[in-house]
Short mmCIF file of C-alpha atoms and ligand atoms in Angstrom, two decimals:
data_model
loop_
_atom_site.label_atom_id
_atom_site.label_comp_id
_atom_site.label_asym_id
_atom_site.label_seq_id
_atom_site.Cartn_x
_atom_site.Cartn_y
_atom_site.Cartn_z
CA MET A 361 0.21 0.22 0.05
CA ARG A 362 3.15 2.07 0.93
CA MET A 363 3.99 1.21 -3.42
CA ILE A 364 1.02 2.85 -4.83
CA ALA A 365 0.78 5.98 -2.08
CA ASP A 366 3.85 7.01 -2.52
CA GLY A 367 3.72 5.87 -6.67
CA GLY A 368 1.09 7.95 -6.67
CA SER A 369 -0.37 8.75 -10.59
CA GLU A 370 3.25 7.72 -12.37
CA ALA A 371 2.26 4.26 -10.29
CA MET A 372 0.29 0.40 -11.33
CA PHE A 373 -0.59 -2.83 -9.41
CA VAL A 374 0.50 -5.41 -12.62
CA ALA A 375 -0.15 -8.92 -11.48
CA GLY A 376 0.11 -11.92 -14.12
CA GLY A 377 0.95 -8.97 -16.88
CA THR A 378 -0.89 -10.75 -19.72
CA ASP A 379 -2.61 -7.44 -20.23
CA LEU A 380 -0.62 -4.73 -18.52
CA TYR A 381 2.68 -6.02 -20.27
CA PRO A 382 1.35 -6.00 -23.43
CA ASN A 383 -0.86 -2.71 -23.18
CA MET A 384 3.17 -0.60 -22.42
CA LYS A 385 5.05 -2.66 -24.76
CA ARG A 386 2.03 -0.83 -27.17
CA ARG A 387 2.63 2.46 -25.20
CA GLN A 388 -1.07 2.64 -24.46
CA GLN A 389 -0.67 2.31 -21.20
CA THR A 390 2.60 3.69 -19.64
CA PRO A 391 2.78 3.56 -16.43
CA LYS A 392 6.80 4.88 -15.03
CA ILE A 393 6.25 2.32 -11.60
CA VAL A 394 4.33 -1.31 -12.28
CA ILE A 395 3.75 -2.67 -8.01
CA GLY A 396 4.45 -6.36 -8.94
CA LEU A 397 1.11 -8.52 -6.68
CA GLU A 398 2.25 -11.81 -8.00
CA SER A 399 4.62 -13.79 -4.86
CA VAL A 400 1.25 -11.51 -2.47
CA ARG A 401 0.12 -15.18 -1.27
CA ALA A 402 -2.88 -13.68 0.69
CA LEU A 403 -4.13 -12.82 -2.71
CA ARG A 404 -4.50 -16.67 -4.03
CA THR A 405 -5.91 -17.70 -1.63
CA VAL A 406 -9.80 -19.50 -1.73
CA LYS A 407 -12.13 -19.30 1.72
CA GLY A 408 -15.18 -20.59 2.43
CA THR A 409 -17.89 -22.89 1.32
CA PRO A 410 -20.26 -23.19 -1.74
CA ALA A 411 -23.38 -22.66 0.34
CA LYS A 412 -22.35 -19.92 2.80
CA GLY A 413 -20.26 -18.39 -0.32
CA LEU A 414 -16.05 -18.05 -1.75
CA VAL A 415 -13.86 -15.78 -1.47
CA LEU A 416 -11.40 -15.56 -3.69
CA GLY A 417 -8.08 -13.79 -3.35
CA ALA A 418 -7.96 -11.89 -6.39
CA GLY A 419 -4.64 -12.85 -7.38
CA LEU A 420 -5.55 -16.79 -8.16
CA THR A 421 -4.57 -17.62 -11.61
CA LEU A 422 -7.78 -18.27 -13.83
CA THR A 423 -6.02 -22.11 -14.18
CA GLU A 424 -6.56 -22.17 -10.26
CA VAL A 425 -9.84 -20.72 -10.66
CA ALA A 426 -11.53 -22.72 -13.65
CA GLU A 427 -9.84 -26.40 -11.67
CA ASP A 428 -10.92 -25.24 -7.71
CA LYS A 429 -12.78 -27.75 -7.12
CA ARG A 430 -15.60 -25.55 -4.63
CA VAL A 431 -15.56 -23.17 -7.65
CA ARG A 432 -16.51 -25.61 -9.68
CA LYS A 433 -19.18 -26.93 -7.89
CA GLY A 434 -20.66 -24.02 -6.29
CA HIS A 435 -19.90 -21.43 -8.80
CA PRO A 436 -19.64 -23.31 -12.05
CA ALA A 437 -20.54 -20.51 -14.56
CA VAL A 438 -17.51 -18.90 -12.71
CA ALA A 439 -15.12 -21.58 -13.76
CA THR A 440 -16.71 -21.96 -17.02
CA ALA A 441 -16.09 -18.79 -17.89
CA ALA A 442 -12.34 -18.71 -16.11
CA GLU A 443 -11.71 -21.47 -18.39
CA LEU A 444 -13.45 -19.96 -21.63
CA ILE A 445 -10.16 -17.03 -21.31
CA SER A 446 -7.53 -17.09 -23.91
CA THR A 447 -5.44 -19.84 -23.97
CA PRO A 448 -3.82 -22.71 -21.38
CA LEU A 449 -0.71 -20.86 -20.71
CA LEU A 450 -2.12 -17.66 -20.75
CA ARG A 451 -4.73 -19.08 -18.33
CA ASN A 452 -1.85 -20.52 -16.16
CA MET A 453 -0.08 -16.33 -15.86
CA GLY A 454 -3.61 -13.78 -15.80
CA THR A 455 -5.59 -14.01 -12.63
CA ILE A 456 -8.97 -13.28 -12.42
CA GLY A 457 -8.57 -9.68 -10.11
CA GLY A 458 -6.54 -8.64 -13.73
CA ASN A 459 -9.47 -9.45 -15.32
CA LEU A 460 -12.01 -8.31 -13.71
CA LEU A 461 -9.82 -4.90 -13.98
CA LEU A 462 -9.35 -5.28 -18.18
CA ASP A 463 -9.19 -2.68 -20.09
CA THR A 464 -11.09 -1.85 -22.76
CA ARG A 465 -10.32 -3.05 -26.71
CA CYS A 466 -10.53 -1.59 -29.40
CA ASN A 467 -9.61 -1.85 -33.63
CA TYR A 468 -8.07 1.58 -33.08
CA TYR A 469 -7.18 0.95 -29.86
CA ASP A 470 -4.95 -2.43 -29.83
CA GLN A 471 -2.19 -2.21 -32.60
CA ASN A 472 1.17 -0.07 -31.71
CA TYR A 473 2.46 2.55 -31.66
CA GLU A 474 3.21 3.93 -34.78
CA TRP A 475 0.38 2.02 -37.06
CA ARG A 476 -2.19 4.50 -34.45
CA LYS A 477 0.54 7.92 -34.81
CA ALA A 478 -0.30 6.66 -38.44
CA ILE A 479 -4.20 7.54 -38.10
CA ASN A 480 -2.95 10.90 -35.22
CA PHE A 481 -4.06 8.66 -32.52
CA CYS A 482 -7.73 8.52 -30.76
CA MET A 483 -9.41 10.13 -28.16
CA LYS A 484 -8.23 6.20 -25.64
CA LYS A 485 -4.13 7.99 -26.34
CA ASP A 486 -3.29 10.22 -26.91
CA GLY A 487 -5.32 11.99 -29.50
CA ASP A 488 -8.85 13.62 -29.63
CA ILE A 489 -11.01 11.71 -31.94
CA CYS A 490 -12.83 8.74 -32.11
CA TRP A 491 -12.20 6.61 -35.28
CA VAL A 492 -15.09 4.12 -34.61
CA ALA A 493 -17.55 7.55 -34.08
CA PRO A 494 -15.89 10.71 -35.27
CA SER A 495 -19.37 12.73 -33.95
CA SER A 496 -18.93 11.27 -30.62
CA PRO A 497 -17.73 12.92 -26.95
CA ARG A 498 -16.86 9.26 -25.42
CA CYS A 499 -15.19 6.68 -26.09
CA TRP A 500 -17.07 3.65 -27.33
CA ALA A 501 -13.59 0.50 -26.61
CA VAL A 502 -15.29 -2.26 -25.60
CA GLN A 503 -15.80 -4.11 -21.82
CA SER A 504 -13.58 -7.94 -23.51
CA SER A 505 -13.59 -9.42 -20.01
CA ASP A 506 -15.13 -13.18 -19.85
CA SER A 507 -15.77 -12.53 -16.01
CA ALA A 508 -17.63 -9.47 -15.45
CA PRO A 509 -20.64 -10.67 -16.73
CA VAL A 510 -20.33 -13.41 -14.89
CA MET A 511 -19.93 -11.31 -11.74
CA VAL A 512 -22.39 -9.13 -12.29
CA ALA A 513 -25.18 -11.70 -12.88
CA ILE A 514 -24.48 -13.81 -9.62
CA GLY A 515 -24.34 -10.67 -7.64
CA ALA A 516 -20.63 -10.49 -6.70
CA GLN A 517 -19.74 -8.39 -4.19
CA LEU A 518 -15.61 -7.08 -4.93
CA LYS A 519 -13.06 -5.87 -2.14
CA LEU A 520 -11.11 -2.57 -2.87
CA VAL A 521 -8.59 -2.04 -0.58
CA SER A 522 -6.58 1.54 -0.81
CA PRO A 523 -4.12 3.54 2.68
CA GLU A 524 -7.25 5.28 2.57
CA GLY A 525 -9.26 2.40 3.88
CA GLU A 526 -11.42 -0.31 2.12
CA ARG A 527 -14.78 -0.78 0.58
CA LEU A 528 -17.14 -4.06 -0.89
CA ILE A 529 -18.72 -3.10 -3.93
CA PRO A 530 -21.62 -5.13 -5.91
CA ALA A 531 -19.60 -5.60 -8.97
CA ALA A 532 -21.83 -3.89 -11.23
CA ASP A 533 -20.49 -0.71 -9.60
CA LEU A 534 -17.70 -1.60 -10.71
CA TYR A 535 -17.87 -1.10 -14.55
CA ASN A 536 -19.28 2.19 -15.83
CA ASP A 537 -20.37 2.64 -19.66
CA ASP A 538 -17.22 4.53 -20.99
CA GLY A 539 -14.36 3.09 -23.16
CA ILE A 540 -11.66 5.34 -21.09
CA ARG A 541 -13.46 5.52 -17.54
CA HIS A 542 -14.77 2.36 -17.92
CA LEU A 543 -13.65 1.24 -14.10
CA ASN A 544 -16.02 3.33 -11.02
CA LYS A 545 -11.88 2.17 -8.80
CA ARG A 546 -9.07 4.98 -7.59
CA PRO A 547 -5.95 4.04 -8.61
CA GLU A 548 -4.61 3.41 -6.01
CA GLU A 549 -7.61 0.96 -4.38
CA MET A 550 -6.05 -3.04 -4.92
CA LEU A 551 -8.45 -5.22 -5.13
CA THR A 552 -8.14 -7.88 -3.04
CA GLU A 553 -11.35 -10.20 -2.50
CA ILE A 554 -13.42 -12.00 -4.78
CA HIS A 555 -17.31 -12.57 -2.80
CA LEU A 556 -19.01 -15.42 -4.58
CA PRO A 557 -22.54 -15.38 -2.44
CA PRO A 558 -23.72 -18.36 -1.03
CA THR A 559 -25.66 -21.12 -3.81
CA ASN A 560 -29.16 -20.84 -2.42
CA GLY A 561 -31.46 -22.29 -5.19
CA TRP A 562 -30.21 -20.13 -7.91
CA ARG A 563 -28.40 -20.66 -11.22
CA ALA A 564 -26.16 -19.17 -13.57
CA THR A 565 -24.61 -20.22 -16.61
CA TYR A 566 -22.02 -18.29 -19.41
CA TRP A 567 -22.07 -18.35 -23.39
CA LYS A 568 -19.39 -17.39 -25.29
CA LEU A 569 -18.80 -16.02 -28.86
CA ARG A 570 -15.88 -15.94 -30.29
CA ARG A 571 -14.04 -16.48 -34.15
CA ARG A 572 -11.72 -19.54 -33.10
CA GLY A 573 -12.66 -22.07 -29.99
CA SER A 574 -9.30 -22.10 -29.25
CA PHE A 575 -8.66 -18.29 -27.17
CA ASP A 576 -9.86 -15.37 -28.33
CA PHE A 577 -11.57 -11.99 -26.47
CA PRO A 578 -15.18 -12.90 -25.57
CA VAL A 579 -17.26 -10.83 -28.92
CA LEU A 580 -20.21 -11.68 -27.33
CA GLY A 581 -21.00 -12.94 -23.87
CA VAL A 582 -24.13 -13.42 -22.17
CA ALA A 583 -24.27 -14.90 -18.22
CA ALA A 584 -27.67 -16.08 -16.59
CA CYS A 585 -28.75 -16.40 -13.54
CA LEU A 586 -32.34 -17.50 -13.22
CA THR A 587 -33.73 -18.89 -9.47
CA LEU A 588 -36.98 -21.09 -10.53
CA ALA A 589 -39.76 -22.68 -8.89
CA ALA A 590 -40.58 -26.49 -9.40
CA ASP A 591 -42.02 -25.96 -11.95
CA LYS A 592 -40.00 -23.75 -13.86
CA THR A 593 -41.59 -20.13 -13.34
CA VAL A 594 -38.67 -17.77 -13.07
CA GLU A 595 -38.98 -15.55 -9.25
CA LYS A 596 -35.54 -13.65 -9.79
CA ALA A 597 -33.30 -13.11 -13.18
CA SER A 598 -30.39 -11.31 -13.83
CA ILE A 599 -28.85 -11.71 -17.44
CA ILE A 600 -26.19 -9.56 -18.85
CA LEU A 601 -24.31 -9.15 -22.28
CA GLY A 602 -20.10 -8.63 -22.23
CA GLY A 603 -18.55 -7.47 -25.83
CA VAL A 604 -21.29 -5.41 -26.85
CA GLY A 605 -20.64 -2.24 -24.76
CA SER A 606 -18.22 -0.54 -22.60
CA SER A 607 -19.96 -2.28 -19.44
CA PRO A 608 -21.43 -5.79 -18.37
CA LEU A 609 -25.50 -4.32 -20.28
CA ARG A 610 -28.19 -5.95 -17.75
CA ALA A 611 -30.79 -7.01 -20.90
CA VAL A 612 -33.67 -5.25 -18.26
CA ASN A 613 -35.85 -5.68 -20.76
CA THR A 614 -34.78 -9.19 -21.19
CA GLU A 615 -35.33 -10.38 -17.37
CA LYS A 616 -38.70 -8.45 -17.51
CA THR A 617 -40.64 -10.43 -20.40
CA ILE A 618 -39.77 -13.79 -17.87
CA LEU A 619 -40.60 -12.44 -14.21
CA GLY A 620 -43.34 -14.96 -12.49
CA LYS A 621 -43.29 -16.66 -16.30
CA ARG A 622 -42.61 -20.23 -16.57
CA LEU A 623 -40.00 -20.69 -18.46
CA ASN A 624 -40.68 -22.58 -22.27
CA GLU A 625 -40.81 -22.11 -25.37
CA ASP A 626 -42.35 -19.37 -25.96
CA THR A 627 -41.02 -17.42 -22.64
CA ILE A 628 -38.29 -17.98 -24.37
CA ALA A 629 -38.44 -16.70 -27.06
CA GLU A 630 -40.12 -13.13 -26.21
CA ALA A 631 -37.33 -13.30 -24.28
CA ALA A 632 -34.99 -13.09 -26.80
CA ALA A 633 -36.45 -11.07 -28.77
CA ALA A 634 -36.20 -8.20 -26.11
CA ALA A 635 -32.13 -8.91 -25.80
CA TYR A 636 -31.94 -7.65 -29.16
CA PRO A 637 -32.11 -4.19 -28.71
CA ALA A 638 -30.02 -3.92 -25.49
CA ALA A 639 -26.99 -5.26 -27.17
CA LYS A 640 -25.09 -2.50 -28.93
CA PRO A 641 -22.12 -3.55 -30.09
CA LEU A 642 -20.29 -1.03 -32.57
CA ASP A 643 -17.69 -1.49 -35.42
CA ASN A 644 -14.82 -1.43 -33.27
CA THR A 645 -14.09 -5.74 -33.03
CA ASP A 646 -14.17 -9.07 -34.47
CA TYR A 647 -17.03 -10.04 -36.96
CA ALA A 648 -19.49 -7.57 -38.46
CA MET A 649 -21.62 -5.36 -35.73
CA ALA A 650 -25.20 -6.61 -36.83
CA TRP A 651 -24.22 -10.27 -37.61
CA ARG A 652 -22.93 -9.98 -32.95
CA LYS A 653 -26.05 -7.38 -32.22
CA ASP A 654 -28.04 -10.48 -33.78
CA MET A 655 -27.09 -12.74 -31.94
CA ALA A 656 -27.05 -11.70 -28.38
CA ARG A 657 -31.15 -13.29 -29.62
CA TYR A 658 -29.60 -16.81 -30.04
CA TYR A 659 -27.32 -16.84 -27.23
CA VAL A 660 -29.74 -15.87 -24.70
CA ALA A 661 -32.36 -18.29 -25.41
CA GLY A 662 -29.00 -20.71 -25.54
CA VAL A 663 -28.41 -19.32 -22.10
CA LEU A 664 -32.10 -19.76 -20.81
CA ARG A 665 -32.82 -23.18 -22.29
CA GLU A 666 -29.92 -24.52 -20.63
CA LEU A 667 -30.83 -23.02 -17.67
CA ALA A 668 -34.91 -24.76 -18.39
CA GLY A 669 -33.11 -27.65 -18.90
CA LEU A 670 -34.50 -27.53 -22.20
CA PRO A 671 -32.22 -29.40 -25.16
CA PRO A 672 -30.20 -26.82 -27.23
CA LEU A 673 -31.44 -26.78 -30.79
CA HIS A 674 -28.80 -28.06 -31.73
CA GLN A 675 -26.24 -30.09 -29.80
CA PRO A 676 -23.21 -27.68 -28.47
CA SER A 677 -19.57 -29.43 -29.55
CA PRO A 678 -18.23 -31.10 -26.58
CA GLY A 679 -16.48 -29.03 -23.00
CA VAL A 680 -16.45 -25.70 -25.85
CA ASN A 681 -19.76 -24.02 -24.30
CA GLY A 682 -20.83 -21.59 -27.18
CA SER A 683 -17.64 -20.86 -28.73
CA SER A 684 -19.30 -21.52 -32.31
CA PRO A 685 -22.66 -20.53 -32.44
CA PHE A 686 -23.66 -22.65 -35.85
CA ARG A 687 -22.97 -24.94 -33.01
CA VAL A 688 -25.22 -24.48 -30.93
CA LEU A 689 -28.57 -22.75 -31.91
C1 FAD B 1702 -3.53 -13.54 -26.41
C2 FAD B 1702 -4.41 -13.50 -25.54
C3 FAD B 1702 -6.33 -13.84 -25.52
C4 FAD B 1702 -6.85 -13.05 -24.56
N1 FAD B 1702 -8.13 -13.63 -24.60
C5 FAD B 1702 -8.58 -13.18 -23.29
C6 FAD B 1702 -9.62 -13.43 -23.33
O1 FAD B 1702 -10.63 -14.53 -24.29
N2 FAD B 1702 -10.95 -13.46 -22.29
C7 FAD B 1702 -10.70 -12.52 -21.57
O2 FAD B 1702 -11.22 -11.76 -20.70
N3 FAD B 1702 -9.34 -11.62 -21.24
C8 FAD B 1702 -8.06 -12.09 -22.65
N4 FAD B 1702 -7.32 -12.34 -22.05
C9 FAD B 1702 -6.97 -11.10 -21.59
C10 FAD B 1702 -5.79 -11.62 -20.11
O3 FAD B 1702 -4.87 -12.57 -20.51
C11 FAD B 1702 -6.84 -11.79 -19.19
O4 FAD B 1702 -7.96 -11.10 -18.98
C12 FAD B 1702 -5.76 -12.00 -17.81
O5 FAD B 1702 -6.82 -12.41 -16.67
C13 FAD B 1702 -5.28 -10.81 -16.78
O6 FAD B 1702 -5.07 -11.20 -16.50
P1 FAD B 1702 -3.95 -10.40 -15.15
O7 FAD B 1702 -3.10 -10.97 -13.71
O8 FAD B 1702 -2.65 -10.36 -16.48
O9 FAD B 1702 -3.61 -8.63 -15.56
P2 FAD B 1702 -3.27 -7.95 -15.82
O10 FAD B 1702 -1.95 -7.54 -16.70
O11 FAD B 1702 -1.39 -8.40 -14.38
O12 FAD B 1702 -3.55 -6.76 -15.15
C14 FAD B 1702 -4.90 -5.58 -16.02
C15 FAD B 1702 -4.97 -4.56 -14.77
O13 FAD B 1702 -5.67 -4.98 -13.67
C16 FAD B 1702 -4.55 -4.23 -12.82
N5 FAD B 1702 -4.32 -5.37 -11.35
C17 FAD B 1702 -3.91 -6.64 -12.05
N6 FAD B 1702 -4.56 -6.87 -10.72
C18 FAD B 1702 -5.29 -6.01 -9.64
C19 FAD B 1702 -5.13 -5.99 -8.88
N7 FAD B 1702 -5.12 -7.52 -7.51
N8 FAD B 1702 -5.80 -4.22 -7.16
C20 FAD B 1702 -5.82 -3.64 -8.38
N9 FAD B 1702 -5.34 -3.44 -9.73
C21 FAD B 1702 -4.81 -5.12 -10.61
C22 FAD B 1702 -3.48 -4.05 -13.54
O14 FAD B 1702 -3.25 -2.79 -12.84
C23 FAD B 1702 -3.57 -3.69 -14.74
O15 FAD B 1702 -4.67 -2.87 -15.40
C24 FAD B 1702 -5.95 -12.30 -23.17
C25 FAD B 1702 -4.41 -11.55 -23.16
C26 FAD B 1702 -3.97 -12.60 -24.49
C27 FAD B 1702 -2.51 -11.24 -23.98
S1 SF4 B 1703 -14.37 3.52 -29.85
FE1 SF4 B 1703 -13.18 5.24 -30.73
S2 SF4 B 1703 -12.33 6.44 -28.96
FE2 SF4 B 1703 -12.44 4.67 -27.86
S3 SF4 B 1703 -10.44 3.69 -28.69
FE3 SF4 B 1703 -12.22 3.32 -30.28
S4 SF4 B 1703 -11.12 4.73 -31.76
FE4 SF4 B 1703 -10.85 5.40 -29.62
#
């Protein structure tokens, strides 16, 4: 804590470095001091039980999260999201905390310095225009963390610690719908713990759309968390879209469509249609934006069918949940 207080705005934490170091090489992020967290053992623990709630240390690697028996048993959606991130090597380095704090992404920003200089940079770093929406006063870079939509959907809480004290906030409150100021977190705040709620009847899942099933950032992620009565009436619903905005987006109208109703073919079709306006992709990641927006419908239908125990319209390929829309719907 003293190091970050001394370093001020010139310092940043680094955990696995799989996001920060590539960004530093491309001079997108240029801290003068990096404070390594890799050897802070207190950040690498799992405490609690699924029934009472699990507390994950922010420094656990994605592999550790994906393979932890308690996470797999109690919070399979969290384990799924972790194991769908990038490649095995990067999952051995990258942490769950770093994933939740991932920088937003954009085709005009995730380029080397010379490339960005050739277009006179952009508003997110060193420039003053947005090449995606030139008349826009804001940046539309995309929230691309796989675990963020899941943590928001299940109502996880995050502990942030700074020299001034600590606070526990709902995961939803960490994110801000702005590509530059995308985190409601002060630079000196360290993410130390992720509190997963007790598993008391709700169920959750996460589906990811990306070009290659082996690795790639999500261009759409759908996380859903439902509490269902015995007859499949929806008592509580939280449906979050990732990769189609600068923050995880709540599909409010989809949630309203199914609340208090039984999940069946008709209600799922209605809910999926309501997800279409909620997805707001722009032309700044992989795939055509109109197609990504359209896929929100199919993915919402897919997660709801899974949670309702209805058969998928087509079988997903083994072990690669939702990696290709052509396999799942
Ligand atoms: C080829 C490639 C593919 C990838 N694919 C995906 C993907 O499919 N899905 C995905 O979600 N991500 C992907 N990533 C991004 C990245 O690997 C993961 O998000 C990873 O979890 C980041 O964790 P890290 O520990 O390496 O973060 P770091 O790079 O160490 O840090 C990331 C950010 O978080 C901050 N930070 C880290 N830990 C803390 C802390 N405890 N407190 C305060 N600040 C902290 C850092 O200052 C930095 O701003 C990919 C990366 C690469 C290079
Ligand atoms: S959305 Fe616009 S301002 Fe933001 S990174 Fe992309 S081009 Fe730059």
